[in-house]
Every structure is written in C-alpha cells, then in structure tokens.
Amino acid sequence: MSSTTQVQQIQAIDASSFHGDKSKIYGRDKNGRLVLAGDDTDSAYPHFLPVWDPNEHYEPLTEFEFSDPGLRANPSLPNLFSKVNTDLKVKSLTPKFGTEVRGLQLSELTSEGKDELALFVAQRGVVVFREQDLKDKPIDWLLAYSSHFGRNHIHPTSGAPRDHPEVHIVYRSKSEAASENTFFRDHVSSVAWHSDVTYEKQPPGTTFLAILDGPESGGDTIFADTQEAYNRLSETFRQRLHGLEVRHSGVAQADAARHSGGVVRREPVENFHPLIRQHPVTKKKAIFVNQQFSRYIKDLKREESDAILGFLYDLLAKSADLQVRASWEPGTVVVWDNRRSVHSALVDWSSEAGSSRHAFRLTPQAERPSEQ
C-alpha cells in the first residue's frame, strides 16, 4: 500500500478530505471557502461544521517549552475524584488500559483537577467520560480549556469551524455517497491505526474528542496500548529497538488533500522520533510508530526497516488483548494520551440510518519525544 493511500484512509474517516459527489455535498461561500451544502448543513451544532479556507496559510510551527501538567498533579487525585461526589462511577475497561467515568463534569474541573486529569489519562491511556457538556461550551472557552494541556495544534489539512482552525472537526456525511459507497468501493476495512500528527516535532499528548452527532450504533473508536505492547516484547528485542529513530512524514497527507481539492494551511514537515519513547510523567516506555505517518527507521536498510515496522504494526493491530473499544453516547468525551496509544475510527453504520458522524477534537501539543 502506498503512503498516500494509507493517509487517505485516515482522511476518509475524518474531515481532512472530501467524499462523494462534491456538487451535492460541498459549495463555496462568498469568500471562496469550501463549506458543506444541502442536507449536511442541517446540524444541531452548525458552528462546529467544517470549513476549508484556501486563503488560510500558516508559517512553520516553532518549538515551545512544555511541562506536562501531570507532573504537578496530586497522585491521590482528590480534585478529579472527590470523595464527596456520590454520583461518581469509575469502571476499568480492561485491567491495564482504558477507563469509563460517569458522574463527573470535565468543564467544572479546577486547575488542580485538570493536572490530575492529565496524570490519570497518562496512567490509563484512554478515558471515556459520559454525559459531558463540553459540546455546549463556546469554542473560545474550549480552546482556553485545552490550552491547559499544551499549545493547541492547527491541523494542516482538516476541516475546522469557521475562524477557529485550532479545532479539528471529524465529519462523515449522512448522505449515502459520502458515508459508505465511496470509501468501501476501494477498501475492505475502515481500520487505520494511528497516533495523531506524529510528523510534528512536538506531537500531541492529552487529547480530547467530543461527539456532537452520530448513529445510534456504530462509529466506535478503537484504541491499542503501545505501552503494554512494549512490555510484551522480549528483553532482547526491546534492547534492539532502543536507540532507533523513525521518520514520520506529513507529505502524503498534504498531497492527498491537494489531490482531493482540499487545503494545505501549512507546508508538510517530516521529523525523526525515537521508536521507543518514555512518558515524561509515568516514566514508562511505549512503542512510538504508526503505519499512517511512520516511513522508515534511520540507518537501516529498507528491507530491515520494513520487517521491524511491519512486525510492530501487526502487533498493535492484531492483539485484541491490547485494545479497548470506545462507543459513543450523546455527550461522550473521550480523552486519551497520544504518547501511549494508537487509535482508529470505524465506519460501520449504514447510510439508511440517516445520521452523520460529527465530533470535534482538541489537540494540545506536548514535548518532543524522547527515549529518556
């Protein structure tokens, strides 16, 4: 599979490119921005509908100083899980990875509570919060909230709410041509494991995805634990992986956006990151590769690199005992740590359901990956 095809798998699931009959789904506003048209403008959250502005251009990202808020957290988590909160329900999805929480509003967390949230998400990898009100908050409020966890990332190609490029919109149209026929004409599976925008010099850490609209069933997101995957390897193989660096590239994603008539807000970048990275808070190590953006291992011959990367991709994709499946209910917000997990959206619902899949992602950037 070519690198461009790999990235188009991601973009076919979110709003990074366009699907179906463009004349029916997309139009241009008076400023030349590509916007949704027809039935797809009928949304309960129109201010979250994606817009692609060809006049939007940004300079390359610069490095910034980052200290993970989890380092400031009280390890007993008293501000996150208050003992006086009688509505609180916390359930592990698996023993080592994934938690579901009810009876807690993320929007009401103090600064100390947010620090503890960062720590808890680092410890559990992915946390599913139910019955949240983030979807009803103003976008500027949301961006101020997520900035507690790092600098808000501007995606180079995806759709974003008008005048808010820092918010990444995930959108699948309710129309039949957009929701299933186009994608499955060329693919037998919608699974595309990845960690978000790892080509950046400082990829994301604590990340938020909030559902706005979705089918009654289907459209789940699956997550795999790259920390436990590292622990499963033999000591001999782990030592062979230490010190290796992998090139992560955003070039194919930008090319795919241009090819489909989309936008590229910032020229694509490529960066080398350690194949094994250490979390700055938990100090635990995890495999840091993903098939969508990882290209090759530095200083290895191509066949050697392909063999190692292929083994690691298969380990993450095929190990159901490393994975959790997050289902989406109204008001659900999933918070995960991109440094110790990979994920994939699933396109598995019928267009006959007459539902779009609409969500927004807040994507604070974290530290530059390091093995130590």
CSV table of C-alpha atoms in Angstrom, one decimal:
chain,number,residue,atom,x,y,z
A,1,MET,CA,0.0,0.0,0.0
A,2,SER,CA,1.4,3.4,-0.9
A,3,SER,CA,1.9,6.1,1.8
A,4,THR,CA,-0.7,8.3,0.1
A,5,THR,CA,-3.3,5.5,0.2
A,6,GLN,CA,-2.5,5.0,3.9
A,7,VAL,CA,-3.1,8.6,4.8
A,8,GLN,CA,-6.3,8.8,2.7
A,9,GLN,CA,-7.7,6.0,4.9
A,10,ILE,CA,-7.5,8.5,7.8
A,11,GLN,CA,-8.8,11.3,5.8
A,12,ALA,CA,-11.8,9.3,4.6
A,13,ILE,CA,-12.8,8.9,8.2
A,14,ASP,CA,-12.5,12.4,9.4
A,15,ALA,CA,-12.8,15.8,7.8
A,16,SER,CA,-9.3,16.0,6.2
A,17,SER,CA,-10.6,15.4,2.7
A,18,PHE,CA,-13.9,15.2,0.8
A,19,HIS,CA,-16.1,12.4,-0.1
A,20,GLY,CA,-18.8,11.5,-2.6
A,21,ASP,CA,-20.4,13.9,-5.1
A,22,LYS,CA,-18.8,17.3,-4.3
A,23,SER,CA,-21.6,19.2,-6.2
A,24,LYS,CA,-24.2,17.8,-3.7
A,25,ILE,CA,-22.2,17.9,-0.5
A,26,TYR,CA,-19.9,21.0,-0.8
A,27,GLY,CA,-20.3,24.5,-2.0
A,28,ARG,CA,-18.3,27.8,-1.9
A,29,ASP,CA,-19.3,30.8,0.3
A,30,LYS,CA,-18.8,34.4,-0.8
A,31,ASN,CA,-15.2,34.3,0.5
A,32,GLY,CA,-14.3,31.2,-1.5
A,33,ARG,CA,-14.3,28.9,1.5
A,34,LEU,CA,-15.4,25.3,0.9
A,35,VAL,CA,-18.4,24.5,3.1
A,36,LEU,CA,-21.0,21.8,3.5
A,37,ALA,CA,-24.2,22.2,1.4
A,38,GLY,CA,-27.6,20.7,1.2
A,39,ASP,CA,-28.8,18.3,3.9
A,40,ASP,CA,-25.4,18.3,5.6
A,41,THR,CA,-26.0,21.9,6.8
A,42,ASP,CA,-28.9,20.6,9.0
A,43,SER,CA,-26.9,20.2,12.2
A,44,ALA,CA,-27.7,20.9,15.8
A,45,TYR,CA,-24.3,22.4,16.1
A,46,PRO,CA,-23.8,24.5,12.9
A,47,HIS,CA,-21.0,26.5,14.4
A,48,PHE,CA,-19.0,23.2,14.5
A,49,LEU,CA,-19.5,22.3,10.9
A,50,PRO,CA,-16.2,22.1,9.0
A,51,VAL,CA,-14.9,24.8,6.7
A,52,TRP,CA,-11.9,24.7,4.4
A,53,ASP,CA,-10.4,28.1,3.6
A,54,PRO,CA,-7.9,28.2,0.7
A,55,ASN,CA,-6.8,31.6,1.9
A,56,GLU,CA,-5.6,30.3,5.2
A,57,HIS,CA,-1.8,29.9,5.4
A,58,TYR,CA,0.4,29.5,8.4
A,59,GLU,CA,4.2,29.6,9.0
A,60,PRO,CA,6.0,26.5,10.1
A,61,LEU,CA,5.5,25.6,13.8
A,62,THR,CA,8.2,26.7,16.2
A,63,GLU,CA,9.3,24.8,19.2
A,64,PHE,CA,7.8,25.8,22.5
A,65,GLU,CA,8.7,25.0,26.1
A,66,PHE,CA,6.4,22.3,27.6
A,67,SER,CA,6.0,20.9,31.0
A,68,ASP,CA,3.3,18.2,31.3
A,69,PRO,CA,0.5,19.3,33.8
A,70,GLY,CA,0.5,15.7,35.1
A,71,LEU,CA,3.9,16.4,36.8
A,72,ARG,CA,2.1,18.9,39.0
A,73,ALA,CA,-0.7,16.6,40.0
A,74,ASN,CA,-1.5,15.2,43.4
A,75,PRO,CA,-1.1,11.4,42.8
A,76,SER,CA,-4.1,10.6,45.0
A,77,LEU,CA,-6.3,12.6,42.5
A,78,PRO,CA,-8.5,14.3,45.2
A,79,ASN,CA,-9.6,17.1,42.9
A,80,LEU,CA,-10.5,14.8,40.0
A,81,PHE,CA,-12.3,12.1,42.0
A,82,SER,CA,-13.7,13.9,45.0
A,83,LYS,CA,-14.7,11.7,47.9
A,84,VAL,CA,-17.9,13.8,48.4
A,85,ASN,CA,-19.1,13.1,44.8
A,86,THR,CA,-21.7,10.5,45.4
A,87,ASP,CA,-22.6,10.4,41.7
A,88,LEU,CA,-19.1,9.3,40.6
A,89,LYS,CA,-18.7,5.9,38.9
A,90,VAL,CA,-15.3,4.7,37.7
A,91,LYS,CA,-15.0,1.4,35.8
A,92,SER,CA,-11.9,-0.1,34.2
A,93,LEU,CA,-12.5,-1.2,30.6
A,94,THR,CA,-9.5,-3.6,30.9
A,95,PRO,CA,-7.2,-4.1,33.9
A,96,LYS,CA,-4.3,-2.1,32.4
A,97,PHE,CA,-5.8,0.1,29.7
A,98,GLY,CA,-9.0,2.2,29.5
A,99,THR,CA,-11.5,3.6,32.0
A,100,GLU,CA,-15.1,4.8,31.8
A,101,VAL,CA,-16.2,7.6,34.1
A,102,ARG,CA,-19.7,8.8,34.9
A,103,GLY,CA,-20.9,11.5,37.3
A,104,LEU,CA,-18.1,14.0,36.7
A,105,GLN,CA,-18.1,17.1,34.6
A,106,LEU,CA,-14.8,17.9,32.9
A,107,SER,CA,-15.9,21.5,32.4
A,108,GLU,CA,-16.1,22.0,36.2
A,109,LEU,CA,-12.5,20.9,37.0
A,110,THR,CA,-10.2,23.3,38.7
A,111,SER,CA,-6.7,23.9,37.5
A,112,GLU,CA,-5.6,21.2,40.0
A,113,GLY,CA,-8.3,18.9,38.7
A,114,LYS,CA,-7.0,19.3,35.2
A,115,ASP,CA,-3.5,18.5,36.3
A,116,GLU,CA,-4.9,15.3,37.9
A,117,LEU,CA,-6.8,14.5,34.7
A,118,ALA,CA,-3.6,14.6,32.7
A,119,LEU,CA,-2.0,12.2,35.2
A,120,PHE,CA,-4.9,9.8,35.2
A,121,VAL,CA,-5.1,9.7,31.4
A,122,ALA,CA,-1.4,9.0,31.2
A,123,GLN,CA,-1.9,6.2,33.7
A,124,ARG,CA,-4.9,4.7,32.0
A,125,GLY,CA,-4.2,5.5,28.3
A,126,VAL,CA,-7.8,6.3,27.3
A,127,VAL,CA,-10.7,7.5,29.5
A,128,VAL,CA,-14.3,7.6,28.3
A,129,PHE,CA,-16.3,10.4,30.1
A,130,ARG,CA,-20.1,10.1,29.8
A,131,GLU,CA,-22.8,12.9,29.9
A,132,GLN,CA,-20.5,15.8,29.4
A,133,ASP,CA,-21.4,19.4,28.5
A,134,LEU,CA,-18.3,20.4,26.5
A,135,LYS,CA,-20.3,20.4,23.3
A,136,ASP,CA,-22.4,23.3,24.6
A,137,LYS,CA,-19.5,25.5,25.6
A,138,PRO,CA,-18.3,28.4,23.3
A,139,ILE,CA,-15.4,27.4,21.1
A,140,ASP,CA,-13.1,30.1,22.6
A,141,TRP,CA,-13.9,28.6,26.1
A,142,LEU,CA,-12.9,25.1,24.8
A,143,LEU,CA,-9.6,26.3,23.4
A,144,ALA,CA,-8.8,28.1,26.7
A,145,TYR,CA,-9.6,24.8,28.5
A,146,SER,CA,-7.4,22.6,26.3
A,147,SER,CA,-4.5,25.1,26.4
A,148,HIS,CA,-4.0,24.0,30.0
A,149,PHE,CA,-2.6,20.8,28.5
A,150,GLY,CA,-0.3,22.3,25.8
A,151,ARG,CA,-0.4,24.6,22.7
A,152,ASN,CA,-3.5,24.0,20.6
A,153,HIS,CA,-2.4,22.4,17.3
A,154,ILE,CA,-3.7,23.7,14.0
A,155,HIS,CA,-4.1,20.8,11.6
A,156,PRO,CA,-2.6,21.4,8.2
A,157,THR,CA,-5.4,19.9,6.1
A,158,SER,CA,-8.6,19.1,8.1
A,159,GLY,CA,-11.9,20.9,8.2
A,160,ALA,CA,-12.3,23.3,11.1
A,161,PRO,CA,-15.1,25.6,12.4
A,162,ARG,CA,-15.2,29.0,10.8
A,163,ASP,CA,-12.4,31.2,12.2
A,164,HIS,CA,-11.2,28.5,14.7
A,165,PRO,CA,-8.5,26.5,12.9
A,166,GLU,CA,-7.3,25.1,16.2
A,167,VAL,CA,-10.4,22.8,16.4
A,168,HIS,CA,-10.2,19.6,14.3
A,169,ILE,CA,-13.6,18.5,13.0
A,170,VAL,CA,-14.4,14.8,12.5
A,171,TYR,CA,-17.2,14.6,10.0
A,172,ARG,CA,-18.9,11.9,8.0
A,173,SER,CA,-21.8,13.0,5.9
A,174,LYS,CA,-25.3,11.5,6.3
A,175,SER,CA,-25.6,11.1,2.5
A,176,GLU,CA,-25.2,7.7,1.1
A,177,ALA,CA,-22.4,8.6,-1.4
A,178,ALA,CA,-20.3,10.1,1.3
A,179,SER,CA,-20.9,7.7,4.2
A,180,GLU,CA,-20.2,4.3,2.7
A,181,ASN,CA,-20.2,3.7,-1.1
A,182,THR,CA,-17.1,5.9,-1.9
A,183,PHE,CA,-14.9,4.5,0.8
A,184,PHE,CA,-15.7,0.8,0.6
A,185,ARG,CA,-15.5,0.9,-3.2
A,186,ASP,CA,-11.7,0.9,-2.7
A,187,HIS,CA,-11.3,-0.7,0.8
A,188,VAL,CA,-12.5,-3.8,2.6
A,189,SER,CA,-11.9,-2.2,6.1
A,190,SER,CA,-12.0,1.3,7.6
A,191,VAL,CA,-9.5,0.5,10.3
A,192,ALA,CA,-6.5,2.8,10.1
A,193,TRP,CA,-4.4,2.7,13.2
A,194,HIS,CA,-2.5,5.9,14.0
A,195,SER,CA,-1.4,8.4,16.6
A,196,ASP,CA,-2.3,11.9,15.7
A,197,VAL,CA,0.0,14.1,13.6
A,198,THR,CA,3.2,12.4,14.7
A,199,TYR,CA,5.1,14.1,12.0
A,200,GLU,CA,5.2,17.3,14.1
A,201,LYS,CA,8.3,18.0,16.1
A,202,GLN,CA,6.1,18.1,19.2
A,203,PRO,CA,3.2,15.7,18.7
A,204,PRO,CA,0.1,15.8,20.8
A,205,GLY,CA,-0.2,14.5,24.4
A,206,THR,CA,-3.5,14.7,26.3
A,207,THR,CA,-6.2,14.8,23.6
A,208,PHE,CA,-10.0,15.3,23.7
A,209,LEU,CA,-12.7,14.1,21.3
A,210,ALA,CA,-16.3,15.1,21.9
A,211,ILE,CA,-19.3,13.7,20.0
A,212,LEU,CA,-21.9,16.1,18.6
A,213,ASP,CA,-23.9,13.7,16.4
A,214,GLY,CA,-23.7,10.1,15.5
A,215,PRO,CA,-25.6,7.0,14.6
A,216,GLU,CA,-27.5,5.1,17.2
A,217,SER,CA,-24.9,2.3,16.9
A,218,GLY,CA,-21.6,2.1,15.1
A,219,GLY,CA,-18.9,4.6,14.5
A,220,ASP,CA,-16.9,3.5,17.6
A,221,THR,CA,-13.3,4.3,18.1
A,222,ILE,CA,-10.8,1.6,19.0
A,223,PHE,CA,-7.6,2.1,20.9
A,224,ALA,CA,-4.5,0.0,21.4
A,225,ASP,CA,-2.0,0.2,24.2
A,226,THR,CA,1.5,0.8,22.9
A,227,GLN,CA,2.9,0.8,26.4
A,228,GLU,CA,1.8,-2.8,27.2
A,229,ALA,CA,2.8,-3.8,23.7
A,230,TYR,CA,6.4,-2.7,24.6
A,231,ASN,CA,6.2,-4.7,27.8
A,232,ARG,CA,5.2,-7.8,25.9
A,233,LEU,CA,8.4,-7.9,23.8
A,234,SER,CA,11.3,-10.0,24.9
A,235,GLU,CA,14.1,-8.1,26.7
A,236,THR,CA,16.5,-9.0,23.8
A,237,PHE,CA,14.1,-7.4,21.2
A,238,ARG,CA,13.4,-4.4,23.3
A,239,GLN,CA,17.1,-3.7,23.6
A,240,ARG,CA,17.4,-3.9,19.8
A,241,LEU,CA,14.7,-1.3,19.4
A,242,HIS,CA,16.3,1.1,21.8
A,243,GLY,CA,18.2,3.9,20.1
A,244,LEU,CA,16.4,3.6,16.8
A,245,GLU,CA,14.7,6.6,15.2
A,246,VAL,CA,11.8,6.6,12.8
A,247,ARG,CA,11.0,9.2,10.2
A,248,HIS,CA,7.4,10.5,10.4
A,249,SER,CA,6.0,12.4,7.4
A,250,GLY,CA,3.1,14.6,6.7
A,251,VAL,CA,3.9,14.9,3.0
A,252,ALA,CA,1.5,12.2,1.8
A,253,GLN,CA,-1.4,13.7,3.9
A,254,ALA,CA,-0.8,17.1,2.3
A,255,ASP,CA,-0.6,15.5,-1.2
A,256,ALA,CA,-3.8,13.7,-0.6
A,257,ALA,CA,-5.6,16.9,0.5
A,258,ARG,CA,-4.4,18.7,-2.6
A,259,HIS,CA,-5.4,15.8,-4.9
A,260,SER,CA,-8.9,15.8,-3.5
A,261,GLY,CA,-9.4,19.6,-3.8
A,262,GLY,CA,-8.7,20.4,-0.2
A,263,VAL,CA,-6.5,22.9,1.6
A,264,VAL,CA,-3.0,22.8,3.0
A,265,ARG,CA,-2.7,25.5,5.6
A,266,ARG,CA,0.9,24.8,6.4
A,267,GLU,CA,3.6,23.1,4.3
A,268,PRO,CA,4.1,19.5,5.4
A,269,VAL,CA,7.0,18.5,7.6
A,270,GLU,CA,9.0,15.4,8.4
A,271,ASN,CA,10.7,14.6,11.7
A,272,PHE,CA,12.7,11.8,13.2
A,273,HIS,CA,11.4,10.5,16.6
A,274,PRO,CA,12.6,7.6,18.8
A,275,LEU,CA,11.0,4.3,18.1
A,276,ILE,CA,10.7,3.8,21.8
A,277,ARG,CA,9.6,6.8,23.8
A,278,GLN,CA,9.4,7.4,27.5
A,279,HIS,CA,6.4,9.2,29.0
A,280,PRO,CA,7.5,12.3,30.9
A,281,VAL,CA,5.1,11.7,33.8
A,282,THR,CA,4.8,7.9,34.3
A,283,LYS,CA,8.4,7.3,33.1
A,284,LYS,CA,7.1,4.2,31.3
A,285,LYS,CA,8.2,3.3,27.8
A,286,ALA,CA,6.0,2.7,24.8
A,287,ILE,CA,6.3,1.9,21.1
A,288,PHE,CA,6.0,5.1,19.0
A,289,VAL,CA,5.2,4.1,15.4
A,290,ASN,CA,2.1,4.2,13.3
A,291,GLN,CA,1.5,3.0,9.8
A,292,GLN,CA,-0.1,6.2,8.6
A,293,PHE,CA,2.9,8.5,9.2
A,294,SER,CA,5.9,6.4,10.0
A,295,ARG,CA,8.1,5.8,6.9
A,296,TYR,CA,11.3,4.1,7.8
A,297,ILE,CA,13.9,3.5,10.5
A,298,LYS,CA,17.0,5.6,10.3
A,299,ASP,CA,20.3,3.9,9.3
A,300,LEU,CA,18.6,0.6,8.5
A,301,LYS,CA,18.3,-0.8,5.0
A,302,ARG,CA,14.7,-0.6,3.7
A,303,GLU,CA,14.0,-4.3,4.0
A,304,GLU,CA,15.3,-4.3,7.6
A,305,SER,CA,13.2,-1.3,8.4
A,306,ASP,CA,10.1,-2.7,6.8
A,307,ALA,CA,10.5,-6.0,8.7
A,308,ILE,CA,10.7,-4.3,12.1
A,309,LEU,CA,7.9,-1.8,11.4
A,310,GLY,CA,5.7,-4.4,9.9
A,311,PHE,CA,6.1,-6.6,13.0
A,312,LEU,CA,5.2,-3.7,15.3
A,313,TYR,CA,2.2,-2.6,13.2
A,314,ASP,CA,0.9,-6.2,13.2
A,315,LEU,CA,1.5,-6.5,17.0
A,316,LEU,CA,-0.7,-3.4,17.7
A,317,ALA,CA,-3.4,-4.2,15.1
A,318,LYS,CA,-3.9,-7.9,15.8
A,319,SER,CA,-3.5,-8.0,19.6
A,320,ALA,CA,-7.1,-7.7,20.8
A,321,ASP,CA,-5.8,-8.2,24.3
A,322,LEU,CA,-4.1,-4.8,24.0
A,323,GLN,CA,-7.2,-3.0,22.8
A,324,VAL,CA,-10.4,-1.2,24.0
A,325,ARG,CA,-13.4,-0.1,22.1
A,326,ALA,CA,-15.0,3.3,23.0
A,327,SER,CA,-18.6,3.6,22.0
A,328,TRP,CA,-20.3,6.9,21.6
A,329,GLU,CA,-23.3,8.0,23.5
A,330,PRO,CA,-24.8,11.6,23.4
A,331,GLY,CA,-22.5,13.8,25.5
A,332,THR,CA,-19.5,11.4,25.4
A,333,VAL,CA,-16.0,12.9,25.6
A,334,VAL,CA,-13.0,10.5,25.1
A,335,VAL,CA,-9.7,11.7,26.5
A,336,TRP,CA,-6.5,9.8,25.6
A,337,ASP,CA,-2.8,10.1,25.6
A,338,ASN,CA,-1.3,10.0,22.1
A,339,ARG,CA,2.1,9.1,23.6
A,340,ARG,CA,1.0,5.7,24.8
A,341,SER,CA,-1.8,4.7,22.4
A,342,VAL,CA,-2.8,4.4,18.8
A,343,HIS,CA,-6.4,4.5,17.6
A,344,SER,CA,-8.8,4.2,14.7
A,345,ALA,CA,-12.3,5.3,13.9
A,346,LEU,CA,-14.7,2.7,12.5
A,347,VAL,CA,-17.0,3.3,9.5
A,348,ASP,CA,-19.5,0.5,10.1
A,349,TRP,CA,-23.0,2.1,10.1
A,350,SER,CA,-25.5,2.1,7.2
A,351,SER,CA,-26.4,5.3,5.4
A,352,GLU,CA,-30.0,4.2,5.8
A,353,ALA,CA,-29.7,5.3,9.4
A,354,GLY,CA,-29.7,8.9,8.1
A,355,SER,CA,-27.1,10.0,10.5
A,356,SER,CA,-23.8,11.8,10.2
A,357,ARG,CA,-20.9,11.3,12.5
A,358,HIS,CA,-19.9,14.7,13.8
A,359,ALA,CA,-17.3,15.4,16.5
A,360,PHE,CA,-14.6,17.9,17.5
A,361,ARG,CA,-11.1,17.3,18.6
A,362,LEU,CA,-9.0,19.4,20.9
A,363,THR,CA,-5.3,18.6,20.3
A,364,PRO,CA,-2.8,20.2,22.6
A,365,GLN,CA,0.8,19.6,21.6
A,366,ALA,CA,3.3,18.1,24.1
A,367,GLU,CA,7.0,17.6,24.4
A,368,ARG,CA,9.4,16.5,21.7
A,369,PRO,CA,9.5,12.6,22.0
A,370,SER,CA,12.5,11.3,23.9
A,371,GLU,CA,13.6,7.8,24.9
A,372,GLN,CA,14.8,9.0,28.3
